[in-house]
Amino acid sequence: MPRTMDLAAFCAYVGEQWKAARQVYAEIEEVQYQFNEIYRQRLETWQRALARAVPMLAAPEALPPELAQSLLEEVEKERRRLSGEIASLEQQVSDKRVQAEAAAAQARDELAALRKMNPRLDADEERIKAHSAALRAEIERLDREIQAAGLIRRLLGCRRLRRQREERRRELAAAAGQLRRVREEWAGAKRRYESEQTRLHQLWEQASVEAANLQSRLDYLRANIEQLAWQNGSGRWLASLHAVPEVAEPLRGALSQVVELNRVKAEYEEGLRTVSEALGLLKGLAEGLERFLKSAHKVLEEQERYNLRKLRVRVADTVLGFHAIWPSFRAQVRDEKVLGAHPAEFSRRVRAVIGDSLEESAIGAMFESLGNSLTEATRAWG
């Protein structure tokens, strides 16, 4: 039946459900830690079992014809995959070498351009310096001529000489500006060249290193394609084996171990997927409850601050029923040691709860009902 409670009790109720969801989250997180560690150990055991079994498949005729055929098909599939990787690597190596050569060629072009610019700017600088020297000499000559004139002539007759001297001084100042600009142009070109050379060297070095790494992988595949095709193809065939074929010992014993470890590996992988799904669902649900709780507390603060009428909140059956799952859900995932060793049981329990009680539609209906209950209660304030 629905329950009616005052606003403070309603906030406390929502807070309890928020804490309960977080507690279940923490329990499943503990199971996740167990799964991760045990799965790592099982995976190492599984890999060793495959490594032992692969050489035993060197004579496919020891297998029933149908299985032998499927093994050879898997090996051929791997050979085609490796051939495709070799072709891709050949293209990548070529591309990287082209990139490296392009960077080196651009660096050479930049150096040639700088060397071409240098004589031009040198010539401009020498021309301006020579012109400046001539202007200084002309100014000195005019100064001597003005000083050599008598007092009356300096006062009355040297205007033309002074104008010429001022013109030469202006020309000298302009030449100094030209010289500064030439030197700035050279300094800027040199800075750009050095920066570009650094960038191009880095590009060349990166492309060269990548080409060398790719070439190493390419050489390895070319030299070992048949061995790798057999090894990888056999390994994948073993990884897909779900039943022990009728073969003689010791192959039967090796395949029996592989089949069992395939089952265990699949169960842990499914368990880890279930963990991820459950944690994501619980995290979102807990965050939603936390946001709603903050909103409810704000309403409670307004009620107390302004001494408003005490609100009564009616909590629907859907909400009460939804949150009734937390104690049993927590109990089902509480023993991480036991569940860590039984991933299939964990997945069965958690997926049953999610499917029965924590579907997206049920979560949405719960939040909608909570919101409606609070909104309905606040109408009492008019």
XYZ file of C-alpha atoms in Angstrom, residues 23-287:
265
model
C 26.028 -0.168 -1.068
C 25.036 -2.613 -3.803
C 27.397 -0.763 -6.152
C 30.238 -1.190 -3.650
C 29.499 -4.920 -3.267
C 29.588 -5.460 -7.035
C 32.778 -3.431 -7.244
C 34.368 -5.893 -4.804
C 33.268 -8.746 -7.070
C 34.852 -6.888 -9.989
C 38.204 -6.794 -8.184
C 37.977 -10.555 -7.669
C 37.029 -11.150 -11.293
C 39.903 -9.037 -12.631
C 42.529 -10.887 -10.593
C 41.154 -14.384 -11.169
C 40.531 -13.715 -14.861
C 44.153 -12.612 -15.257
C 45.323 -15.869 -13.687
C 42.909 -18.004 -15.730
C 43.935 -16.215 -18.905
C 47.588 -17.045 -18.302
C 46.659 -20.691 -17.696
C 44.518 -20.698 -20.855
C 47.360 -19.245 -22.940
C 49.786 -21.869 -21.641
C 47.284 -24.646 -22.427
C 46.920 -23.377 -25.994
C 50.693 -23.153 -26.371
C 51.020 -26.811 -25.302
C 48.222 -28.011 -27.572
C 49.243 -26.201 -30.775
C 52.300 -28.409 -31.518
C 50.133 -31.511 -31.009
C 48.007 -30.430 -33.980
C 50.959 -30.628 -36.369
C 49.431 -33.832 -37.798
C 45.815 -32.828 -38.561
C 45.035 -36.385 -39.678
C 44.937 -37.305 -35.980
C 41.657 -35.361 -35.839
C 38.289 -36.475 -37.200
C 38.094 -35.372 -40.885
C 35.544 -32.643 -40.260
C 37.612 -31.082 -37.454
C 40.829 -31.433 -39.432
C 39.186 -29.562 -42.293
C 38.004 -26.754 -40.000
C 41.526 -26.486 -38.524
C 43.126 -26.195 -41.974
C 40.543 -23.601 -42.998
C 41.392 -21.510 -39.928
C 45.108 -21.765 -40.737
C 44.461 -20.678 -44.330
C 42.334 -17.780 -43.107
C 45.239 -16.661 -40.914
C 47.656 -16.999 -43.847
C 45.443 -14.695 -45.928
C 45.244 -12.219 -43.047
C 49.031 -12.179 -42.671
C 49.452 -11.750 -46.425
C 47.136 -8.764 -46.245
C 49.148 -7.327 -43.359
C 52.369 -7.808 -45.349
C 50.889 -5.937 -48.318
C 49.715 -3.153 -46.008
C 53.136 -2.936 -44.348
C 54.873 -2.728 -47.718
C 52.718 0.262 -48.621
C 53.222 1.881 -45.213
C 57.004 1.477 -45.405
C 56.999 3.029 -48.869
C 54.812 5.925 -47.692
C 57.011 6.608 -44.658
C 60.152 6.594 -46.759
C 58.541 9.014 -49.207
C 57.629 11.260 -46.250
C 61.196 11.118 -44.928
C 62.683 11.911 -48.342
C 60.182 14.746 -48.879
C 61.206 16.292 -45.544
C 64.910 15.941 -46.438
C 64.330 17.437 -49.904
C 62.414 20.378 -48.435
C 65.239 20.955 -45.949
C 67.724 21.047 -48.846
C 65.488 23.484 -50.735
C 65.256 25.746 -47.695
C 69.047 25.750 -47.357
C 69.472 26.555 -51.061
C 66.968 29.426 -50.753
C 68.825 30.817 -47.739
C 72.154 30.584 -49.547
C 70.625 32.340 -52.559
C 69.243 35.090 -50.364
C 72.545 35.596 -48.516
C 74.600 37.039 -51.464
C 71.740 39.352 -52.408
C 71.404 40.720 -48.903
C 75.198 40.924 -48.556
C 75.358 42.939 -51.766
C 72.547 45.215 -50.574
C 74.315 45.760 -47.249
C 77.658 46.571 -48.877
C 75.986 48.945 -51.343
C 74.146 50.771 -48.559
C 77.276 50.917 -46.398
C 79.276 52.364 -49.292
C 76.531 54.892 -50.002
C 76.418 55.823 -46.315
C 80.173 56.309 -46.237
C 79.964 58.575 -49.286
C 77.194 60.596 -47.638
C 79.216 60.997 -44.433
C 82.204 62.144 -46.469
C 80.014 64.648 -48.337
C 78.605 65.950 -45.031
C 82.134 66.363 -43.637
C 83.170 68.229 -46.792
C 80.189 70.562 -46.518
C 80.952 71.126 -42.820
C 84.556 72.097 -43.687
C 83.428 74.385 -46.484
C 80.933 76.112 -44.195
C 83.547 76.487 -41.425
C 86.111 77.809 -43.899
C 83.808 80.644 -45.053
C 84.121 84.006 -43.371
C 81.636 85.204 -40.766
C 79.639 87.411 -43.151
C 79.526 84.678 -45.784
C 78.465 82.082 -43.198
C 75.613 84.386 -42.190
C 74.548 85.371 -45.697
C 75.980 83.049 -48.269
C 75.959 79.478 -46.890
C 72.251 78.720 -47.085
C 72.776 76.536 -50.155
C 75.568 74.573 -48.404
C 73.438 74.081 -45.289
C 70.509 72.839 -47.379
C 72.818 70.401 -49.116
C 74.173 69.220 -45.749
C 70.659 68.670 -44.381
C 69.684 66.765 -47.522
C 72.731 64.525 -47.122
C 71.909 63.956 -43.433
C 68.371 62.946 -44.368
C 69.765 60.617 -47.018
C 72.169 59.154 -44.435
C 69.291 58.551 -41.995
C 67.302 56.860 -44.774
C 70.325 54.704 -45.634
C 70.632 53.707 -41.973
C 66.958 52.617 -42.058
C 67.575 50.634 -45.236
C 70.588 48.938 -43.651
C 68.553 48.059 -40.553
C 65.783 46.570 -42.689
C 68.268 44.491 -44.705
C 69.803 43.126 -41.515
C 66.354 42.450 -40.020
C 65.338 40.631 -43.192
C 68.412 38.422 -42.928
C 67.887 37.766 -39.199
C 64.213 36.899 -39.803
C 65.061 34.624 -42.719
C 67.713 32.898 -40.632
C 65.281 32.380 -37.717
C 62.616 30.989 -40.051
C 65.191 28.733 -41.690
C 66.411 27.373 -38.354
C 62.860 26.798 -37.113
C 61.856 25.111 -40.360
C 65.009 22.988 -40.339
C 64.155 21.795 -36.810
C 60.595 20.939 -37.872
C 61.725 19.151 -41.028
C 64.391 17.211 -39.136
C 61.784 16.039 -36.650
C 59.492 14.970 -39.507
C 62.350 13.139 -41.198
C 63.411 11.449 -37.971
C 59.859 10.382 -37.060
C 59.130 9.030 -40.551
C 62.493 7.233 -40.635
C 61.949 5.595 -37.238
C 58.412 4.552 -38.164
C 59.644 3.160 -41.483
C 62.347 1.172 -39.678
C 59.832 -0.245 -37.163
C 57.404 -1.177 -39.914
C 60.212 -2.714 -41.944
C 61.218 -4.819 -38.948
C 57.679 -6.148 -38.591
C 57.497 -6.706 -42.358
C 60.765 -8.665 -42.413
C 59.587 -10.803 -39.507
C 56.271 -11.652 -41.188
C 57.896 -12.427 -44.527
C 60.359 -14.795 -42.866
C 57.812 -16.525 -40.633
C 54.459 -16.368 -42.418
C 53.959 -20.123 -42.614
C 54.880 -20.729 -38.991
C 52.726 -17.823 -37.805
C 49.782 -18.886 -39.968
C 49.871 -22.321 -38.407
C 50.467 -21.081 -34.853
C 47.861 -18.301 -34.858
C 45.304 -20.241 -36.892
C 45.632 -23.280 -34.635
C 45.364 -21.085 -31.574
C 42.132 -19.511 -32.800
C 40.757 -22.926 -33.723
C 41.511 -24.182 -30.208
C 39.940 -21.061 -28.685
C 36.686 -21.854 -30.506
C 36.589 -25.486 -29.360
C 33.594 -26.238 -27.108
C 33.582 -30.040 -27.064
C 36.348 -32.621 -26.747
C 36.743 -34.550 -30.029
C 37.310 -38.304 -30.172
C 41.087 -38.416 -30.453
C 43.830 -40.459 -28.854
C 45.925 -39.468 -25.877
C 47.862 -37.339 -25.149
C 46.027 -35.017 -27.582
C 42.694 -35.795 -25.950
C 43.950 -34.710 -22.543
C 45.367 -31.461 -23.952
C 42.128 -30.674 -25.823
C 40.051 -31.513 -22.744
C 41.985 -28.915 -20.769
C 41.575 -26.337 -23.537
C 37.811 -26.921 -23.760
C 37.435 -26.530 -20.005
C 39.514 -23.363 -19.933
C 37.558 -21.960 -22.913
C 34.401 -22.396 -20.832
C 35.952 -20.750 -17.760
C 37.331 -17.867 -19.828
C 33.939 -17.259 -21.456
C 32.219 -17.265 -18.054
C 34.628 -14.684 -16.646
C 34.293 -12.508 -19.726
C 30.505 -12.650 -19.392
C 30.863 -11.936 -15.676
C 32.971 -8.864 -16.394
C 30.401 -7.643 -18.924
C 27.668 -8.144 -16.326
C 29.725 -6.237 -13.751
C 30.232 -3.350 -16.161
C 26.539 -3.213 -17.041
C 25.427 -3.401 -13.403
C 27.881 -0.755 -12.197
C 26.878 1.603 -14.977
C 23.203 1.142 -14.201
C 23.673 1.587 -10.427
C 25.915 4.605 -10.858
C 23.317 6.377 -12.991
C 20.502 5.418 -10.627
C 22.400 6.584 -7.520
C 23.320 9.883 -9.177
